[in-house]
Amino acid sequence: MKLSKSTLKHKVNESDFRMDSVLHFEIRPTAEQEKQLFHTFDLCRKLYNYALDQRIRSYKETGKGLTYRDQQNMLPAFKEANPEYKAVQSQVLQDVLRRLDRAFVNFFEKRAGYPRFKDKLRFRSITIPQSDVRRNFGKEGYIYIPKIGHIKLNAHQAFDPSKVKIINVKFQNGKWYTNLTVETDSKPPVSDIQLAVGIDMGLFQIAVTSDGEQYENPRWITKSEKRLKKLQRRLSQKHKGSQNRQKAKHQLQKLHDHISNQRKDYLHKISHRLVQKYVLICIEDLQVKGMMKNHRLAKSIANASWNRLANYLEYKSRRFGKTLVKVNPKNTSQKCSNCRQIVKKNLSERIHQCPYCHVVLDRDLNAAINILQAGLNMIA
């Protein structure tokens, strides 16, 4: 939708033009470095499980839980009693405790379930929370990981090492990667809005725009469901602790990673196209967690990944100086986009037919137009 100029004026500070982005690069450790990394992962996993058990026991015995600060203060004594942990940098161990603390925060704020003990396949990354340009990027073409050494870095795009704040090392799909959190400059918001769009996120199509564009839902999990069930059955038949069980777990994890990568790639492409095309983007402020309580729709909602798409649109809008507006989703599907009357319909009704003004539209297109109008009203 085209708008007249100067529809939106922004008040911005210099800090509004700075944001954190994550660069994803492949790294190629030697056989010896790979062995050290796996050993580090295993030690960090055991620390995570030990710290979780410590919190559980503390609560049972005293009625009080432990905080991150409590456990951080206990870390030197733990390292003294377990000298093998001298092979892991202190900051990496501290981040393991932070990871557990975040898991408890998410649980208490009802964003996730109770923290679980980790097996080898559920702990596949470590984080160095403070990067130093001379230490970590002093050798061109390499990244230095403390206690591991210089690892070959396959950087497919240029970046400023001095802007790197956090370094994460991850093993996924049989390959090694580093995620570099860097501070980047985003473009100032465009004050003269020419193109605006409303986006309705749904289950039949992942996204429908107010201009009538539809982005299909590939249903990645549904397509792989037979394969997932087969691998899950195969895993359940293996003896616990056996080598064959570990192989079956690895195959199952590999398929989950493949589905996740498919989803991320598709959502990145959609969000990039929308941010490049429009200046103002209006979406619904969906409370996905509450919607997931509907067990009939939970799997479909998870498969559609509305939150992930919204997050991608949000950070890309900031990066390219576009504006993202989140509107109240109330009645966006029920209201007629033409006459504004409420026209009740259930989820199975895919066509909006207004008995008042007789307009006939696709249900999702009608909702997208309402979302755009709500967004324009918010910034007017």
CSV table of N, CA and C in Angstrom, one decimal, residues 164-304:
chain,number,residue,atom,x,y,z
A,164,VAL,N,33.2,-7.5,17.8
A,164,VAL,CA,32.7,-8.8,18.3
A,164,VAL,C,32.7,-8.7,19.9
A,165,LYS,N,31.5,-9.0,20.4
A,165,LYS,CA,31.3,-9.0,21.8
A,165,LYS,C,31.3,-10.4,22.5
A,166,ILE,N,30.7,-11.3,21.8
A,166,ILE,CA,30.5,-12.7,22.4
A,166,ILE,C,30.9,-13.7,21.3
A,167,ILE,N,31.5,-14.8,21.7
A,167,ILE,CA,31.9,-15.9,20.8
A,167,ILE,C,31.2,-17.1,21.3
A,168,ASN,N,30.5,-17.8,20.4
A,168,ASN,CA,29.8,-19.1,20.7
A,168,ASN,C,30.3,-20.1,19.7
A,169,VAL,N,30.7,-21.3,20.3
A,169,VAL,CA,31.2,-22.4,19.4
A,169,VAL,C,30.1,-23.5,19.5
A,170,LYS,N,29.7,-24.0,18.4
A,170,LYS,CA,28.6,-25.0,18.3
A,170,LYS,C,28.9,-26.1,17.4
A,171,PHE,N,28.5,-27.4,17.8
A,171,PHE,CA,28.6,-28.5,16.9
A,171,PHE,C,27.2,-28.9,16.4
A,172,GLN,N,27.0,-28.9,15.1
A,172,GLN,CA,25.7,-29.2,14.6
A,172,GLN,C,25.8,-29.9,13.2
A,173,ASN,N,25.0,-30.9,13.1
A,173,ASN,CA,25.0,-31.7,11.8
A,173,ASN,C,26.3,-32.2,11.4
A,174,GLY,N,27.1,-32.5,12.3
A,174,GLY,CA,28.5,-33.1,12.0
A,174,GLY,C,29.5,-32.0,11.7
A,175,LYS,N,29.1,-30.7,11.8
A,175,LYS,CA,30.1,-29.7,11.5
A,175,LYS,C,30.2,-28.7,12.7
A,176,TRP,N,31.3,-27.9,12.6
A,176,TRP,CA,31.6,-27.0,13.7
A,176,TRP,C,31.3,-25.5,13.2
A,177,TYR,N,30.7,-24.7,14.0
A,177,TYR,CA,30.4,-23.4,13.7
A,177,TYR,C,30.7,-22.4,14.8
A,178,THR,N,30.9,-21.2,14.5
A,178,THR,CA,31.0,-20.1,15.5
A,178,THR,C,29.9,-19.1,15.3
A,179,ASN,N,29.3,-18.6,16.3
A,179,ASN,CA,28.3,-17.5,16.2
A,179,ASN,C,28.9,-16.3,16.9
A,180,LEU,N,29.2,-15.3,16.2
A,180,LEU,CA,29.8,-14.1,16.7
A,180,LEU,C,28.8,-13.0,16.9
A,181,THR,N,28.6,-12.6,18.1
A,181,THR,CA,27.6,-11.5,18.4
A,181,THR,C,28.4,-10.2,18.2
A,182,VAL,N,28.0,-9.4,17.2
A,182,VAL,CA,28.7,-8.1,16.9
A,182,VAL,C,27.8,-6.9,17.0
A,183,GLU,N,28.4,-5.8,17.4
A,183,GLU,CA,27.6,-4.6,17.5
A,183,GLU,C,27.7,-3.9,16.1
A,184,THR,N,26.5,-3.7,15.5
A,184,THR,CA,26.5,-3.1,14.2
A,184,THR,C,25.7,-1.8,14.2
A,185,ASP,N,25.9,-1.0,13.2
A,185,ASP,CA,25.1,0.2,13.0
A,185,ASP,C,23.9,0.0,12.2
A,186,SER,N,22.7,0.3,12.7
A,186,SER,CA,21.5,0.2,11.9
A,186,SER,C,21.3,1.5,11.2
A,187,LYS,N,20.5,1.5,10.2
A,187,LYS,CA,20.2,2.7,9.5
A,187,LYS,C,19.1,3.5,10.2
A,188,PRO,N,19.2,4.9,10.2
A,188,PRO,CA,18.1,5.7,10.8
A,188,PRO,C,16.8,5.3,10.2
A,189,PRO,N,15.7,5.3,11.0
A,189,PRO,CA,14.4,5.0,10.4
A,189,PRO,C,14.0,6.0,9.3
A,190,VAL,N,13.4,5.5,8.3
A,190,VAL,CA,12.9,6.3,7.1
A,190,VAL,C,11.7,7.1,7.6
A,191,SER,N,11.8,8.4,7.5
A,191,SER,CA,10.7,9.3,8.0
A,191,SER,C,9.6,9.4,6.9
A,192,ASP,N,9.9,9.3,5.7
A,192,ASP,CA,8.9,9.4,4.6
A,192,ASP,C,8.4,8.0,4.2
A,193,ILE,N,7.3,7.6,4.7
A,193,ILE,CA,6.8,6.2,4.3
A,193,ILE,C,6.1,6.2,3.0
A,194,GLN,N,6.6,5.4,2.1
A,194,GLN,CA,5.9,5.3,0.8
A,194,GLN,C,5.1,4.0,0.7
A,195,LEU,N,5.7,2.9,1.3
A,195,LEU,CA,5.0,1.6,1.2
A,195,LEU,C,4.8,1.1,2.6
A,196,ALA,N,3.6,0.6,2.8
A,196,ALA,CA,3.2,0.0,4.1
A,196,ALA,C,2.5,-1.3,3.8
A,197,VAL,N,2.6,-2.2,4.8
A,197,VAL,CA,2.0,-3.5,4.6
A,197,VAL,C,1.5,-4.1,5.9
A,198,GLY,N,0.4,-4.8,5.9
A,198,GLY,CA,-0.1,-5.5,7.1
A,198,GLY,C,0.1,-7.0,6.8
A,199,ILE,N,0.5,-7.8,7.8
A,199,ILE,CA,0.9,-9.2,7.6
A,199,ILE,C,0.1,-10.0,8.6
A,200,ASP,N,-0.7,-10.9,8.0
A,200,ASP,CA,-1.5,-11.9,8.9
A,200,ASP,C,-0.7,-13.2,8.9
A,201,MET,N,-0.3,-13.7,10.0
A,201,MET,CA,0.4,-15.0,10.1
A,201,MET,C,-0.6,-16.0,10.5
A,202,GLY,N,-0.6,-17.1,9.8
A,202,GLY,CA,-1.6,-18.2,10.0
A,202,GLY,C,-1.0,-19.6,9.8
A,203,LEU,N,-2.0,-20.5,9.8
A,203,LEU,CA,-1.6,-21.9,9.7
A,203,LEU,C,-1.6,-22.5,8.3
A,204,PHE,N,-2.6,-22.0,7.5
A,204,PHE,CA,-2.7,-22.5,6.2
A,204,PHE,C,-1.6,-21.9,5.3
A,205,GLN,N,-1.4,-20.5,5.4
A,205,GLN,CA,-0.3,-19.8,4.9
A,205,GLN,C,0.5,-19.2,6.1
A,206,ILE,N,1.8,-19.3,6.0
A,206,ILE,CA,2.6,-18.7,7.1
A,206,ILE,C,2.3,-17.2,7.2
A,207,ALA,N,2.2,-16.6,6.0
A,207,ALA,CA,2.0,-15.1,6.0
A,207,ALA,C,1.2,-14.7,4.8
A,208,VAL,N,0.2,-13.8,5.0
A,208,VAL,CA,-0.5,-13.2,3.9
A,208,VAL,C,-0.4,-11.7,4.1
A,209,THR,N,-0.1,-11.0,3.0
A,209,THR,CA,0.1,-9.5,3.1
A,209,THR,C,-1.2,-8.8,2.7
A,210,SER,N,-1.3,-7.6,3.1
A,210,SER,CA,-2.5,-6.8,2.7
A,210,SER,C,-2.5,-6.4,1.2
A,211,ASP,N,-1.4,-6.7,0.5
A,211,ASP,CA,-1.3,-6.5,-0.9
A,211,ASP,C,-1.7,-7.8,-1.7
A,212,GLY,N,-2.0,-8.9,-0.9
A,212,GLY,CA,-2.5,-10.1,-1.5
A,212,GLY,C,-1.4,-11.2,-1.7
A,213,GLU,N,-0.2,-10.9,-1.3
A,213,GLU,CA,0.8,-11.9,-1.5
A,213,GLU,C,0.7,-13.0,-0.4
A,214,GLN,N,0.9,-14.3,-0.8
A,214,GLN,CA,0.7,-15.4,0.1
A,214,GLN,C,2.0,-16.2,0.2
A,215,TYR,N,2.4,-16.5,1.4
A,215,TYR,CA,3.6,-17.3,1.6
A,215,TYR,C,3.2,-18.7,2.2
A,216,GLU,N,3.3,-19.7,1.5
A,216,GLU,CA,2.8,-21.0,1.9
A,216,GLU,C,3.5,-21.5,3.2
A,217,ASN,N,2.8,-22.4,3.8
A,217,ASN,CA,3.4,-23.1,5.0
A,217,ASN,C,3.9,-24.5,4.5
A,218,PRO,N,5.2,-24.7,4.4
A,218,PRO,CA,5.7,-25.9,3.9
A,218,PRO,C,5.5,-27.1,4.9
A,219,ARG,N,5.1,-26.9,6.1
A,219,ARG,CA,4.8,-28.0,7.1
A,219,ARG,C,6.0,-29.0,7.2
A,220,TRP,N,7.1,-28.4,7.6
A,220,TRP,CA,8.3,-29.2,7.6
A,220,TRP,C,8.2,-30.5,8.5
A,221,ILE,N,7.6,-30.3,9.7
A,221,ILE,CA,7.5,-31.4,10.7
A,221,ILE,C,6.5,-32.5,10.1
A,222,THR,N,5.4,-32.0,9.6
A,222,THR,CA,4.4,-33.0,9.0
A,222,THR,C,5.1,-33.8,7.9
A,223,LYS,N,5.9,-33.2,7.1
A,223,LYS,CA,6.5,-33.9,6.0
A,223,LYS,C,7.5,-34.9,6.5
A,224,SER,N,8.1,-34.6,7.6
A,224,SER,CA,9.2,-35.5,8.1
A,224,SER,C,8.7,-36.4,9.3
A,225,GLU,N,7.3,-36.4,9.5
A,225,GLU,CA,6.8,-37.1,10.7
A,225,GLU,C,7.0,-38.6,10.6
A,226,LYS,N,6.8,-39.2,9.5
A,226,LYS,CA,7.1,-40.7,9.4
A,226,LYS,C,8.5,-41.0,9.7
A,227,ARG,N,9.4,-40.2,9.1
A,227,ARG,CA,10.8,-40.5,9.4
A,227,ARG,C,11.2,-40.3,10.8
A,228,LEU,N,10.6,-39.2,11.4
A,228,LEU,CA,10.9,-39.0,12.9
A,228,LEU,C,10.4,-40.1,13.7
A,229,LYS,N,9.1,-40.6,13.5
A,229,LYS,CA,8.6,-41.7,14.2
A,229,LYS,C,9.4,-43.0,14.1
A,230,LYS,N,9.9,-43.2,12.9
A,230,LYS,CA,10.7,-44.4,12.6
A,230,LYS,C,12.0,-44.3,13.4
A,231,LEU,N,12.7,-43.1,13.5
A,231,LEU,CA,13.9,-43.0,14.2
A,231,LEU,C,13.6,-43.0,15.7
A,232,GLN,N,12.5,-42.5,16.2
A,232,GLN,CA,12.2,-42.6,17.6
A,232,GLN,C,11.9,-44.0,18.0
A,233,ARG,N,11.2,-44.8,17.2
A,233,ARG,CA,11.0,-46.2,17.5
A,233,ARG,C,12.3,-46.9,17.6
A,234,ARG,N,13.2,-46.6,16.6
A,234,ARG,CA,14.5,-47.3,16.6
A,234,ARG,C,15.3,-47.0,17.8
A,235,LEU,N,15.2,-45.7,18.3
A,235,LEU,CA,15.9,-45.3,19.5
A,235,LEU,C,15.4,-46.0,20.7
A,236,SER,N,14.1,-46.1,20.8
A,236,SER,CA,13.4,-46.8,22.0
A,236,SER,C,13.8,-48.2,22.1
A,237,GLN,N,14.2,-48.9,21.0
A,237,GLN,CA,14.5,-50.3,21.0
A,237,GLN,C,16.0,-50.6,21.4
A,238,LYS,N,16.8,-49.5,21.5
A,238,LYS,CA,18.2,-49.7,21.8
A,238,LYS,C,18.4,-49.7,23.3
A,239,HIS,N,19.4,-50.5,23.8
A,239,HIS,CA,19.7,-50.5,25.2
A,239,HIS,C,20.4,-49.3,25.7
A,240,LYS,N,19.9,-48.8,26.8
A,240,LYS,CA,20.5,-47.5,27.4
A,240,LYS,C,22.0,-47.7,27.6
A,241,GLY,N,22.8,-46.7,27.2
A,241,GLY,CA,24.2,-46.7,27.4
A,241,GLY,C,25.0,-47.4,26.3
A,242,SER,N,24.3,-48.0,25.4
A,242,SER,CA,25.0,-48.8,24.3
A,242,SER,C,25.4,-47.8,23.2
A,243,GLN,N,26.4,-48.3,22.4
A,243,GLN,CA,26.9,-47.5,21.3
A,243,GLN,C,25.8,-47.3,20.2
A,244,ASN,N,25.0,-48.4,20.1
A,244,ASN,CA,24.0,-48.3,19.1
A,244,ASN,C,22.9,-47.2,19.4
A,245,ARG,N,22.7,-47.1,20.8
A,245,ARG,CA,21.7,-46.1,21.2
A,245,ARG,C,22.2,-44.7,20.9
A,246,GLN,N,23.5,-44.5,21.1
A,246,GLN,CA,24.2,-43.2,20.8
A,246,GLN,C,24.1,-42.9,19.3
A,247,LYS,N,24.3,-43.9,18.5
A,247,LYS,CA,24.1,-43.7,17.0
A,247,LYS,C,22.7,-43.3,16.6
A,248,ALA,N,21.7,-44.0,17.3
A,248,ALA,CA,20.3,-43.7,17.0
A,248,ALA,C,20.0,-42.3,17.4
A,249,LYS,N,20.5,-41.9,18.6
A,249,LYS,CA,20.2,-40.5,19.1
A,249,LYS,C,20.8,-39.5,18.1
A,250,HIS,N,22.0,-39.8,17.6
A,250,HIS,CA,22.6,-38.9,16.7
A,250,HIS,C,21.8,-38.7,15.4
A,251,GLN,N,21.3,-39.8,14.9
A,251,GLN,CA,20.5,-39.8,13.7
A,251,GLN,C,19.2,-39.0,13.9
A,252,LEU,N,18.6,-39.2,15.0
A,252,LEU,CA,17.4,-38.4,15.3
A,252,LEU,C,17.7,-36.9,15.5
A,253,GLN,N,18.7,-36.6,16.2
A,253,GLN,CA,19.1,-35.2,16.4
A,253,GLN,C,19.4,-34.5,15.0
A,254,LYS,N,20.1,-35.3,14.1
A,254,LYS,CA,20.4,-34.8,12.8
A,254,LYS,C,19.2,-34.4,12.0
A,255,LEU,N,18.2,-35.2,12.1
A,255,LEU,CA,16.9,-34.9,11.4
A,255,LEU,C,16.2,-33.7,12.0
A,256,HIS,N,16.2,-33.6,13.3
A,256,HIS,CA,15.6,-32.4,14.0
A,256,HIS,C,16.4,-31.2,13.5
A,257,ASP,N,17.7,-31.2,13.5
A,257,ASP,CA,18.5,-30.1,13.0
A,257,ASP,C,18.2,-29.7,11.6
A,258,HIS,N,18.0,-30.8,10.7
A,258,HIS,CA,17.7,-30.5,9.3
A,258,HIS,C,16.3,-29.8,9.2
A,259,ILE,N,15.3,-30.2,9.9
A,259,ILE,CA,14.0,-29.5,9.9
A,259,ILE,C,14.2,-28.1,10.4
A,260,SER,N,14.9,-27.9,11.5
A,260,SER,CA,15.1,-26.6,12.0
A,260,SER,C,15.8,-25.7,11.0
A,261,ASN,N,16.8,-26.2,10.3
A,261,ASN,CA,17.5,-25.4,9.3
A,261,ASN,C,16.6,-25.0,8.2
A,262,GLN,N,15.8,-25.9,7.7
A,262,GLN,CA,14.8,-25.7,6.7
A,262,GLN,C,13.9,-24.5,7.0
A,263,ARG,N,13.4,-24.6,8.3
A,263,ARG,CA,12.5,-23.6,8.8
A,263,ARG,C,13.2,-22.2,8.8
A,264,LYS,N,14.4,-22.1,9.4
A,264,LYS,CA,15.1,-20.9,9.6
A,264,LYS,C,15.4,-20.3,8.2
A,265,ASP,N,15.8,-21.1,7.3
A,265,ASP,CA,16.2,-20.6,5.9
A,265,ASP,C,15.0,-20.0,5.2
A,266,TYR,N,13.8,-20.7,5.3
A,266,TYR,CA,12.6,-20.2,4.7
A,266,TYR,C,12.1,-18.9,5.3
A,267,LEU,N,12.1,-18.8,6.6
A,267,LEU,CA,11.7,-17.6,7.3
A,267,LEU,C,12.6,-16.4,7.1
A,268,HIS,N,13.9,-16.7,7.0
A,268,HIS,CA,14.9,-15.6,6.7
A,268,HIS,C,14.6,-15.0,5.3
A,269,LYS,N,14.2,-15.9,4.3
A,269,LYS,CA,14.0,-15.4,3.0
A,269,LYS,C,12.7,-14.6,2.9
A,270,ILE,N,11.6,-15.0,3.7
A,270,ILE,CA,10.4,-14.3,3.7
A,270,ILE,C,10.6,-12.9,4.3
A,271,SER,N,11.3,-12.9,5.5
A,271,SER,CA,11.5,-11.6,6.3
A,271,SER,C,12.4,-10.7,5.5
A,272,HIS,N,13.4,-11.2,4.8
A,272,HIS,CA,14.3,-10.3,4.0
A,272,HIS,C,13.5,-9.7,2.8
A,273,ARG,N,12.7,-10.5,2.2
A,273,ARG,CA,11.9,-9.9,1.0
A,273,ARG,C,10.9,-8.8,1.5
A,274,LEU,N,10.3,-9.1,2.6
A,274,LEU,CA,9.3,-8.1,3.1
A,274,LEU,C,10.0,-6.8,3.6
A,275,VAL,N,11.1,-6.9,4.3
A,275,VAL,CA,11.8,-5.8,4.8
A,275,VAL,C,12.4,-5.0,3.6
A,276,GLN,N,12.8,-5.6,2.6
A,276,GLN,CA,13.4,-4.9,1.4
A,276,GLN,C,12.3,-4.2,0.6
A,277,LYS,N,11.1,-4.7,0.7
A,277,LYS,CA,10.0,-4.2,-0.2
A,277,LYS,C,9.2,-3.1,0.5
A,278,TYR,N,9.1,-3.1,1.8
A,278,TYR,CA,8.2,-2.2,2.5
A,278,TYR,C,9.0,-1.3,3.5
A,279,VAL,N,8.4,-0.2,3.8
A,279,VAL,CA,9.0,0.7,4.8
A,279,VAL,C,8.3,0.6,6.2
A,280,LEU,N,7.0,0.4,6.2
A,280,LEU,CA,6.3,0.2,7.4
A,280,LEU,C,5.7,-1.2,7.3
A,281,ILE,N,5.9,-2.0,8.4
A,281,ILE,CA,5.4,-3.4,8.4
A,281,ILE,C,4.6,-3.5,9.7
A,282,CYS,N,3.4,-3.9,9.5
A,282,CYS,CA,2.5,-4.1,10.7
A,282,CYS,C,2.1,-5.6,10.9
A,283,ILE,N,2.3,-6.1,12.1
A,283,ILE,CA,2.0,-7.5,12.4
A,283,ILE,C,1.2,-7.5,13.7
A,284,GLU,N,0.6,-8.7,14.0
A,284,GLU,CA,-0.1,-8.8,15.2
A,284,GLU,C,0.9,-9.1,16.4
A,285,ASP,N,0.5,-8.6,17.5
A,285,ASP,CA,1.3,-8.9,18.7
A,285,ASP,C,0.7,-10.2,19.4
A,286,LEU,N,1.1,-11.3,18.8
A,286,LEU,CA,0.5,-12.6,19.2
A,286,LEU,C,1.1,-13.1,20.5
A,287,GLN,N,0.3,-13.7,21.3
A,287,GLN,CA,0.7,-14.3,22.6
A,287,GLN,C,0.7,-15.8,22.3
A,288,VAL,N,1.8,-16.2,21.6
A,288,VAL,CA,1.9,-17.6,21.1
A,288,VAL,C,1.9,-18.6,22.2
A,289,LYS,N,2.5,-18.3,23.3
A,289,LYS,CA,2.5,-19.3,24.4
A,289,LYS,C,1.1,-19.7,24.9
A,290,GLY,N,0.2,-18.7,25.0
A,290,GLY,CA,-1.1,-19.0,25.4
A,290,GLY,C,-1.9,-19.8,24.3
A,291,MET,N,-1.6,-19.5,23.1
A,291,MET,CA,-2.3,-20.2,22.0
A,291,MET,C,-1.8,-21.7,21.9
A,292,MET,N,-0.6,-21.9,22.4
A,292,MET,CA,0.0,-23.3,22.3
A,292,MET,C,-0.8,-24.2,23.3
A,293,LYS,N,-1.6,-23.6,24.2
A,293,LYS,CA,-2.3,-24.5,25.2
A,293,LYS,C,-3.5,-25.2,24.5
A,294,ASN,N,-3.8,-24.7,23.3
A,294,ASN,CA,-4.8,-25.5,22.5
A,294,ASN,C,-4.1,-26.7,21.9
A,295,HIS,N,-4.3,-27.9,22.4
A,295,HIS,CA,-3.5,-29.0,22.0
A,295,HIS,C,-3.9,-29.5,20.6
A,296,ARG,N,-5.0,-29.1,20.1
A,296,ARG,CA,-5.3,-29.4,18.7
A,296,ARG,C,-4.5,-28.6,17.7
A,297,LEU,N,-4.1,-27.4,18.1
A,297,LEU,CA,-3.3,-26.5,17.2
A,297,LEU,C,-1.8,-26.4,17.6
A,298,ALA,N,-1.5,-26.9,18.7
A,298,ALA,CA,-0.1,-26.6,19.2
A,298,ALA,C,1.0,-27.0,18.2
A,299,LYS,N,0.9,-28.2,17.7
A,299,LYS,CA,1.9,-28.7,16.7
A,299,LYS,C,2.0,-27.8,15.5
A,300,SER,N,0.8,-27.4,15.0
A,300,SER,CA,0.7,-26.6,13.8
A,300,SER,C,1.3,-25.2,14.0
A,301,ILE,N,1.0,-24.6,15.2
A,301,ILE,CA,1.5,-23.3,15.6
A,301,ILE,C,3.0,-23.4,15.7
A,302,ALA,N,3.5,-24.4,16.4
A,302,ALA,CA,5.0,-24.6,16.5
A,302,ALA,C,5.7,-24.7,15.2
A,303,ASN,N,5.0,-25.4,14.3
A,303,ASN,CA,5.6,-25.7,12.9
A,303,ASN,C,5.6,-24.4,12.1
A,304,ALA,N,4.6,-23.5,12.3
A,304,ALA,CA,4.6,-22.2,11.6
A,304,ALA,C,5.6,-21.2,12.1
